[in-house]
Coordinates of C-alpha atoms and ligand atoms in Angstrom, one line a residue:
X1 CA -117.2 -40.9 -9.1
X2 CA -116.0 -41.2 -12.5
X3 CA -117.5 -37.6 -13.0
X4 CA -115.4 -36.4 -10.5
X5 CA -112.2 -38.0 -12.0
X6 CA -113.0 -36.1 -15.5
X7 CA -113.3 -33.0 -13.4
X8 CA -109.8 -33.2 -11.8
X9 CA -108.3 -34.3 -14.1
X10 CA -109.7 -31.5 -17.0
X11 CA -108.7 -28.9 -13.6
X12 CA -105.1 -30.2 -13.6
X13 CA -104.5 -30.1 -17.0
X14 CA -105.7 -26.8 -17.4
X15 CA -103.4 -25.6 -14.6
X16 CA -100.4 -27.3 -16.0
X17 CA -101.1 -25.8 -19.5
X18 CA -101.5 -22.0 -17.8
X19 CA -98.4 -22.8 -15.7
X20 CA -95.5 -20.4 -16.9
X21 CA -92.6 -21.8 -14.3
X22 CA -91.1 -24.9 -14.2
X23 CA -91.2 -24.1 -9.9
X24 CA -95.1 -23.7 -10.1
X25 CA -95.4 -27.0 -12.4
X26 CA -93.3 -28.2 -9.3
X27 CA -96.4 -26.8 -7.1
X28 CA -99.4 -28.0 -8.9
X29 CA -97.8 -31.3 -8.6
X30 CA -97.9 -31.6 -5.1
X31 CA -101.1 -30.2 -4.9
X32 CA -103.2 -33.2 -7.7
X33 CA -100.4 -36.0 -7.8
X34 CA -99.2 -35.3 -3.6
X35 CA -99.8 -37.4 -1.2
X36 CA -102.9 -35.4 0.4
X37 CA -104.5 -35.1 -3.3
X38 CA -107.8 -35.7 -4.3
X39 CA -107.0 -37.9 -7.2
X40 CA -104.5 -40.2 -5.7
X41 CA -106.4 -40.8 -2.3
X42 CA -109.2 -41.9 -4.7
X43 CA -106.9 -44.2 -6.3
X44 CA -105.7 -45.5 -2.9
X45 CA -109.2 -45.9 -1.5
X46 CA -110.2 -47.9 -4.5
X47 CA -110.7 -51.1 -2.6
X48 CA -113.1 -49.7 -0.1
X49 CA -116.1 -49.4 -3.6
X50 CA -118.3 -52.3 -4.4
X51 CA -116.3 -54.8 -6.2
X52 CA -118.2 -53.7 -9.7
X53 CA -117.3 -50.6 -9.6
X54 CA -113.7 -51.1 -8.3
X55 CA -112.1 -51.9 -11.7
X56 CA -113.9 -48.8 -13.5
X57 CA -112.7 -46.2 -10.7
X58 CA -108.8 -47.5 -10.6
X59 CA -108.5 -47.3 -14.6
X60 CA -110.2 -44.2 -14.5
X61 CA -108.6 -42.5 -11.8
X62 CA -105.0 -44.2 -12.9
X63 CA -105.1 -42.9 -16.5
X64 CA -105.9 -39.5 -15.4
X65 CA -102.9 -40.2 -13.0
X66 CA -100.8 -40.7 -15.8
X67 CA -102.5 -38.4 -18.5
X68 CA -101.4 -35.6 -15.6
X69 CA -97.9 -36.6 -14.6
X70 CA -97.5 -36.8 -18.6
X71 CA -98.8 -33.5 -19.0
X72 CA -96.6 -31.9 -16.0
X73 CA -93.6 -33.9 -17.6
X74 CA -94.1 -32.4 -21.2
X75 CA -94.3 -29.1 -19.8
X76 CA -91.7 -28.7 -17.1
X77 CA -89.2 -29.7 -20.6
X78 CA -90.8 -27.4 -22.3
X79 CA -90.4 -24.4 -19.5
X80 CA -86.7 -25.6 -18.9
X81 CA -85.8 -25.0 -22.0
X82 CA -87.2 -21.5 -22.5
X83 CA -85.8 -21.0 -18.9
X84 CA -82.4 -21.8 -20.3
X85 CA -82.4 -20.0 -22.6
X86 CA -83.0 -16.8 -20.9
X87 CA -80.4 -17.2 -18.4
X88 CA -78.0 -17.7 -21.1
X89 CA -79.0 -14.5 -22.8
X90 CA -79.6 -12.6 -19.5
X91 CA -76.0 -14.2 -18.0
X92 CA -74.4 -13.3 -22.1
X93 CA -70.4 -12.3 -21.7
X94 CA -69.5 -9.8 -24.0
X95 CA -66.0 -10.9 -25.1
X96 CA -65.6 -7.7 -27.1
X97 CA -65.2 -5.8 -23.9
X98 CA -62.2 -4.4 -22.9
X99 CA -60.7 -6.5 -20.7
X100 CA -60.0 -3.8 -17.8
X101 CA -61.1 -0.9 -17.1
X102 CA -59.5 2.3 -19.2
X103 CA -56.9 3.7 -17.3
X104 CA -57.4 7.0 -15.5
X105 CA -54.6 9.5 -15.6
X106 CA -51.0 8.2 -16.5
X107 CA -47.6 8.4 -15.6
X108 CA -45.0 11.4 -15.4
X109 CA -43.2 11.6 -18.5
X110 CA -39.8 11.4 -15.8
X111 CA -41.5 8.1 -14.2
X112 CA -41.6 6.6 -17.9
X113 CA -38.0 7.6 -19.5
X114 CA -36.7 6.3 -15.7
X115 CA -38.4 2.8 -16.5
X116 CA -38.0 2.7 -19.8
X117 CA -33.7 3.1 -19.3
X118 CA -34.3 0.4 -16.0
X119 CA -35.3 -1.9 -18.8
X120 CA -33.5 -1.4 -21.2
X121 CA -30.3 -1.7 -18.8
X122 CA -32.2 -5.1 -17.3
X123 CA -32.0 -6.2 -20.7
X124 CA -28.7 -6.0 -20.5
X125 CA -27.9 -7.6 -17.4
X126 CA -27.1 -5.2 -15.3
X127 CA -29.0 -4.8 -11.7
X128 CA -31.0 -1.7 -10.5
X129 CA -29.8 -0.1 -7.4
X130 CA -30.5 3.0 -5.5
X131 CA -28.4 5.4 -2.8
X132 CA -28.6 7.7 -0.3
X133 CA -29.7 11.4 -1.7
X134 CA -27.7 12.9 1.6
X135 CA -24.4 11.8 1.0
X136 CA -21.1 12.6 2.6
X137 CA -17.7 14.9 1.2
X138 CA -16.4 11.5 1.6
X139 CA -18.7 9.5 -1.5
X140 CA -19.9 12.8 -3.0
X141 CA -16.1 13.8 -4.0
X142 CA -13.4 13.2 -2.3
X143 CA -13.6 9.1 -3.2
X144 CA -14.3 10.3 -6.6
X145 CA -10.7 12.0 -7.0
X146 CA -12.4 15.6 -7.1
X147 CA -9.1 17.8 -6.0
X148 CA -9.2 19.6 -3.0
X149 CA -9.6 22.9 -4.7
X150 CA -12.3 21.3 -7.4
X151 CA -14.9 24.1 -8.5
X152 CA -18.0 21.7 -8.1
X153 CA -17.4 21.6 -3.9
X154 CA -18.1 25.4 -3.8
X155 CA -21.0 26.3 -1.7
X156 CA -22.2 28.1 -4.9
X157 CA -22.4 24.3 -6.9
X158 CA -23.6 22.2 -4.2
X159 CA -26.0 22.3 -1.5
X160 CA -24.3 21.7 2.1
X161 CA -26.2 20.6 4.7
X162 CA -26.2 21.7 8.2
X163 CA -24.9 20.0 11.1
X164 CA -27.2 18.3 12.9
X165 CA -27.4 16.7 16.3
X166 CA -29.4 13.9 15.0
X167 CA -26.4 12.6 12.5
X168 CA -23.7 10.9 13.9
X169 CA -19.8 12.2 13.9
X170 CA -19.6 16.1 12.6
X171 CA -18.7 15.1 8.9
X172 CA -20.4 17.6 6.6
X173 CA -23.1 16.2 4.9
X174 CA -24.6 17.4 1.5
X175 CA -27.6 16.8 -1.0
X176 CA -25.8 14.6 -3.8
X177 CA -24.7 16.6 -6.7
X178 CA -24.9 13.5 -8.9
X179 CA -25.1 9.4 -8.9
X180 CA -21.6 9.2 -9.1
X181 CA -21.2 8.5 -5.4
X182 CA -23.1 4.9 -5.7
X183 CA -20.4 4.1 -8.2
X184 CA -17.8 3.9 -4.3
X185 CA -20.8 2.6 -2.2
X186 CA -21.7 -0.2 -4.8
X187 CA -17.9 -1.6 -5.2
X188 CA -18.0 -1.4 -1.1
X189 CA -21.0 -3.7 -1.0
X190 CA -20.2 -5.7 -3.7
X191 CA -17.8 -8.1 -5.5
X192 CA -16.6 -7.7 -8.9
X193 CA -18.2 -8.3 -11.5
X194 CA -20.6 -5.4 -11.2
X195 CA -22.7 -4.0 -13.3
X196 CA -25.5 -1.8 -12.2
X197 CA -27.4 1.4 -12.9
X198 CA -28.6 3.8 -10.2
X199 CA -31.7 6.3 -11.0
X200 CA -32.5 8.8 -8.6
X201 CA -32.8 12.5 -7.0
X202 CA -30.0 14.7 -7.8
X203 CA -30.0 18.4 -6.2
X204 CA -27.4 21.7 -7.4
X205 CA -27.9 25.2 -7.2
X206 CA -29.3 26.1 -11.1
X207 CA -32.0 27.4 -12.0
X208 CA -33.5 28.1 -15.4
X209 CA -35.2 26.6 -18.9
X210 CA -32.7 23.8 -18.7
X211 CA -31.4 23.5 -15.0
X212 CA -33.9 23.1 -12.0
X213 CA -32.3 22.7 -8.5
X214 CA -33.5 19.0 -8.2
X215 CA -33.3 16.5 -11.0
X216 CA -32.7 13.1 -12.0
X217 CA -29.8 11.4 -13.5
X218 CA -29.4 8.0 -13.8
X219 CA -25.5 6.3 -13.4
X220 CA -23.8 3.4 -14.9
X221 CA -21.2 1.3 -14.0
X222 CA -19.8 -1.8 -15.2
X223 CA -16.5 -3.6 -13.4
X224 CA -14.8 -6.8 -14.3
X225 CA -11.5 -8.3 -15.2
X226 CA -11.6 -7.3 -18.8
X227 CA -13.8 -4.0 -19.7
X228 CA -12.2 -1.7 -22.3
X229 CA -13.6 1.7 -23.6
X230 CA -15.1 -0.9 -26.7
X231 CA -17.6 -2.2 -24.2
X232 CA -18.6 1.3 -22.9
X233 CA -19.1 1.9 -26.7
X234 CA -20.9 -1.4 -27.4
X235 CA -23.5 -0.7 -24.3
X236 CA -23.9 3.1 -24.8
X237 CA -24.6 2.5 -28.6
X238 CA -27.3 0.0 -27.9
X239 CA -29.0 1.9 -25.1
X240 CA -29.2 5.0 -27.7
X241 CA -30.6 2.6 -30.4
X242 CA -33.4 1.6 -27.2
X243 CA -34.0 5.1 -26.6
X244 CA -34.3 7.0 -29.6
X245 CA -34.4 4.8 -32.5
X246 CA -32.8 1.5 -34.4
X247 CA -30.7 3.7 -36.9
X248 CA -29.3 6.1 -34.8
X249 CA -25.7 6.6 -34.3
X250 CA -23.2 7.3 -31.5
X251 CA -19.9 9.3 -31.2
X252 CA -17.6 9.7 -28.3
X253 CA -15.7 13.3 -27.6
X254 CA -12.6 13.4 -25.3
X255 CA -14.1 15.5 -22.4
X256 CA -12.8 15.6 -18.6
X257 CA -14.5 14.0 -15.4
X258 CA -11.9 14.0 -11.9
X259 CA -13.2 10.2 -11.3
X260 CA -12.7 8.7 -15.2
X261 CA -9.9 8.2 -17.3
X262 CA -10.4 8.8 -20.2
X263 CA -13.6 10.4 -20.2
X264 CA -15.7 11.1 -23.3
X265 CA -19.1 12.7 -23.8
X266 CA -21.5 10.7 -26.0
X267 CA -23.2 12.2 -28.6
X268 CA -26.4 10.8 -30.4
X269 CA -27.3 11.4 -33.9
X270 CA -30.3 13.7 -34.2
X271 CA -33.5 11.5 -34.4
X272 CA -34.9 15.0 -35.8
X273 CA -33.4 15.5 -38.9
X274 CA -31.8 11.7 -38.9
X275 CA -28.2 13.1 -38.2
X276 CA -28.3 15.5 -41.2
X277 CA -28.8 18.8 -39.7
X278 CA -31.3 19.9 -41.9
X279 CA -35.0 19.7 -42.0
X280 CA -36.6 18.3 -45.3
X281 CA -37.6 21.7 -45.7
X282 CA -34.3 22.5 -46.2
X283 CA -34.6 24.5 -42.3
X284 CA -31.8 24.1 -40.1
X285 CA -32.5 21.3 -37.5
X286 CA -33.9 23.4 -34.2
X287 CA -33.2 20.4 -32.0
X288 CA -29.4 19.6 -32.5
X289 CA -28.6 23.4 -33.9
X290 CA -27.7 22.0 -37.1
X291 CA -24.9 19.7 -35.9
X292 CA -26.1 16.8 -36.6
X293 CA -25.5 15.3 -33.1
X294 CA -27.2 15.6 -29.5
X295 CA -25.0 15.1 -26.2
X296 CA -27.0 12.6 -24.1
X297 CA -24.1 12.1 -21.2
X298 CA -20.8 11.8 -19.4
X299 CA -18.5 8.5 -19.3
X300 CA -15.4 7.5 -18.9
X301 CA -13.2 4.5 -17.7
X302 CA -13.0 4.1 -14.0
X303 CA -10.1 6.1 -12.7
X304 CA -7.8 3.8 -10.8
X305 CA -7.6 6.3 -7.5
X306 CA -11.5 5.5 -8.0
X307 CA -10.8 1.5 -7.6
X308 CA -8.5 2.6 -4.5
X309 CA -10.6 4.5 -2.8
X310 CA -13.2 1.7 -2.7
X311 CA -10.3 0.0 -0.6
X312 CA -10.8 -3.4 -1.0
X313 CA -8.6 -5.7 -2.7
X314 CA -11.2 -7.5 -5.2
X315 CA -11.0 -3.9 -6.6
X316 CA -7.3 -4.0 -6.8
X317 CA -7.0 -1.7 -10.3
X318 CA -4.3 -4.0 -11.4
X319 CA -6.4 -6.7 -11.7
X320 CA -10.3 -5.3 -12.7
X321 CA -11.2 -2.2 -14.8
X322 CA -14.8 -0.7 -16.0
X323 CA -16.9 2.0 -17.3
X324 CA -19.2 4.6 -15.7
X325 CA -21.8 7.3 -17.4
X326 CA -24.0 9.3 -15.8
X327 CA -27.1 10.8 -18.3
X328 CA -29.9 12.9 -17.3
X329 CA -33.6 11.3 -16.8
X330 CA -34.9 15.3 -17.8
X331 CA -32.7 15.9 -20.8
X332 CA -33.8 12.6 -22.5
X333 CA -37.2 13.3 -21.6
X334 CA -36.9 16.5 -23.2
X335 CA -35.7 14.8 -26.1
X336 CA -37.7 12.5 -26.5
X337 CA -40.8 14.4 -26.3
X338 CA -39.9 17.5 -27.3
X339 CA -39.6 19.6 -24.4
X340 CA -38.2 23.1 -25.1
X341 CA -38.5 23.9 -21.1
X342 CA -37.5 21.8 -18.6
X343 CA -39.1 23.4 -15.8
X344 CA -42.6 22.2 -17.4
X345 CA -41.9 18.6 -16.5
X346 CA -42.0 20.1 -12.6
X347 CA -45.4 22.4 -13.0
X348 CA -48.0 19.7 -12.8
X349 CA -50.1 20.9 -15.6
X350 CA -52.2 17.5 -16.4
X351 CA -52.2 18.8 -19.8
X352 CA -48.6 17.8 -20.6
X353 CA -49.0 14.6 -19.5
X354 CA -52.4 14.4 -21.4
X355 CA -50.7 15.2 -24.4
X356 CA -48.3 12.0 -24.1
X357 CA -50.9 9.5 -22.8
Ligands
LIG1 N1 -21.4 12.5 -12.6 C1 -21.2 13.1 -13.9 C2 -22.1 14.3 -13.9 O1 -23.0 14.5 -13.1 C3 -21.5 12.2 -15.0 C4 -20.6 11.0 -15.1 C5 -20.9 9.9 -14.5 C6 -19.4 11.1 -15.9 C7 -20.1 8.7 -14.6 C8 -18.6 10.0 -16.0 C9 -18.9 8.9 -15.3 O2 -22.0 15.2 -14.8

């Protein structure tokens, strides 16, 4: 009897000690310390032997028991362990990764000047807003004061739409020739003060390195009780420091626009040659023609007829005044990244837009 303790117990440890896995430690121990087991049923049965013999058996049979258990014990911490340790290397985050994947592609020089001026004008307080691209004679000039005889409504300048049976009324419809007519819609839909900026779509009849049929401007304009030219200044100044660089410089030139009063054009100092004409070479600047100064866009004050037409009295031009500009999303995108033909931004080469990523 004792024999056959020795030998299950010498069998057991030798399985423990080969096992590799702390779920076939878990196995051998159901199969020697179980409750169907050899050893333990010999323990169990212990009172059925001749009473001499009884206290030999049990010690023997409970120490190997025990030396078992103990040896299962010690090993199963052992394998844990080393198991741990492997998942923690095998389930290892590499914080040095980047965090998302790399981007593929990128976006169109045009989509990235447009957001860039939406924030920088967000920045400022003023809201984004956008407007029909059809628009009517009504918005598109005459409620911006253009004259009856005004060059710009000539077939030649502007694209008219034909009458359809699918628009209401028979007012002659056209594709905008600028932003301008969101300037009327906006002070319809909303109460003074407003200040907002409109990108969008844009559509005359050019075509060539600097003029493409459709393009994209974005407008300003900023109505309250007390908004003089100095604020149009203030704002324009700051949105060319934004674009093209903390030192730059603005000027304003007396120019003429039918729906402002006065108007001035605003010039930016050359971020080329830092407003000095000249190259350090000594080579006339190519980008402002040796001027010194780059025209970025139209403003003005809000002509009064403007406030009229809007026919409402909260925009009674007595009581509230503002500003509106218009600039060009392609010319300061040509600018900015050195475009010397605008009709590139519209060819979908993925090389351009590689070359800016
Ligand atoms: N709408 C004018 C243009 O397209 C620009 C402009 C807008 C001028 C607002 C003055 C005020 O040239």
């Amino acid at each position: 009897m004792q024999e056959r303790i020795a030998e299950l117990r010498a069998a057991g440890e030798a399985a423990v000690a080969a096992a590799t896995t702390t779920d076939q430690l878990e196995e051998l121990r159901v199969q020697h310390l179980g409750r169907k087991a050899e050893l333990p049923n010999l323990l169990r049965n212990v009172s059925d032997l001749p009473p001499a013999e009884r206290g030999i058996v049990g010690k023997a049979a409970n120490q190997a028991r025990q030396a078992l258990q103990a040896a299962i014990d010690a090993r199963v911490a052992e394998l844990a362990e080393a198991e741990l340790d492997a998942k923690l290397v095998a389930d290892r985050v590499d914080v040095t990764l980047p965090g998302k994947p790399e981007p593929v592609g990128g976006l169109h020089l045009l989509t990235r000047v447009r957001r860039d001026i939406e924030d920088i004008f967000l920045g400022l307080g003023f809201d984004v807003v956008e407007g029909p691209e059809t628009e009517t004679v009504h918005y598109n000039f005459d409620a911006l004061n253009h004259a009856a005889n005004h060059p710009a409504r000539d077939p030649g300048d502007t694209f008219y739409l034909a009458p359809s049976p699918r628009l209401s009324g028979d007012i002659q419809r056209l594709l905008r020739t600028h932003t301008s007519p969101m300037q009327v819609r906006t002070m319809e839909e909303q109460d003074p003060p407003v200040a907002v900026v409109v990108p969008g779509r844009v559509y005359r009849p050019d075509s060539d390195a600097t003029h493409t049929p459709q393009f994209h401007q974005v407008e300003g304009l900023w109505i309250d009780v007390d908004i003089t030219l100095a604020d149009l200044k203030g704002v324009l100044l700051s949105v060319a420091r934004s674009i093209f660089g903390a030192d730059r410089d603005i000027r304003l030139r007396p120019h003429f626009f039918p729906f402002t009063e006065p108007s001035v054009e605003i010039d930016v100092s050359c971020h080329l040659c830092g407003g000095t004409g000249r190259l350090r070479s000594g080579e006339r600047c190519p980008l402002c023609k040796g001027t010194g100064w780059i025209e970025i866009l139209g403003s003005g004050m809000v002509d009064p007829n403007v406030l009229s037409a809007v026919g409402r009295p909260e925009y009674d031009p007595e009581r509230v005044q503002g500003f509106a500009f218009g600039m060009g999303i392609e010319r300061i995108a040509m600018l900015r990244y050195g475009l010397t033909d605008l009709r590139t931004l519209y060819e979908n080469d993925v090389r351009l837009l590689e070359q800016y990523a």
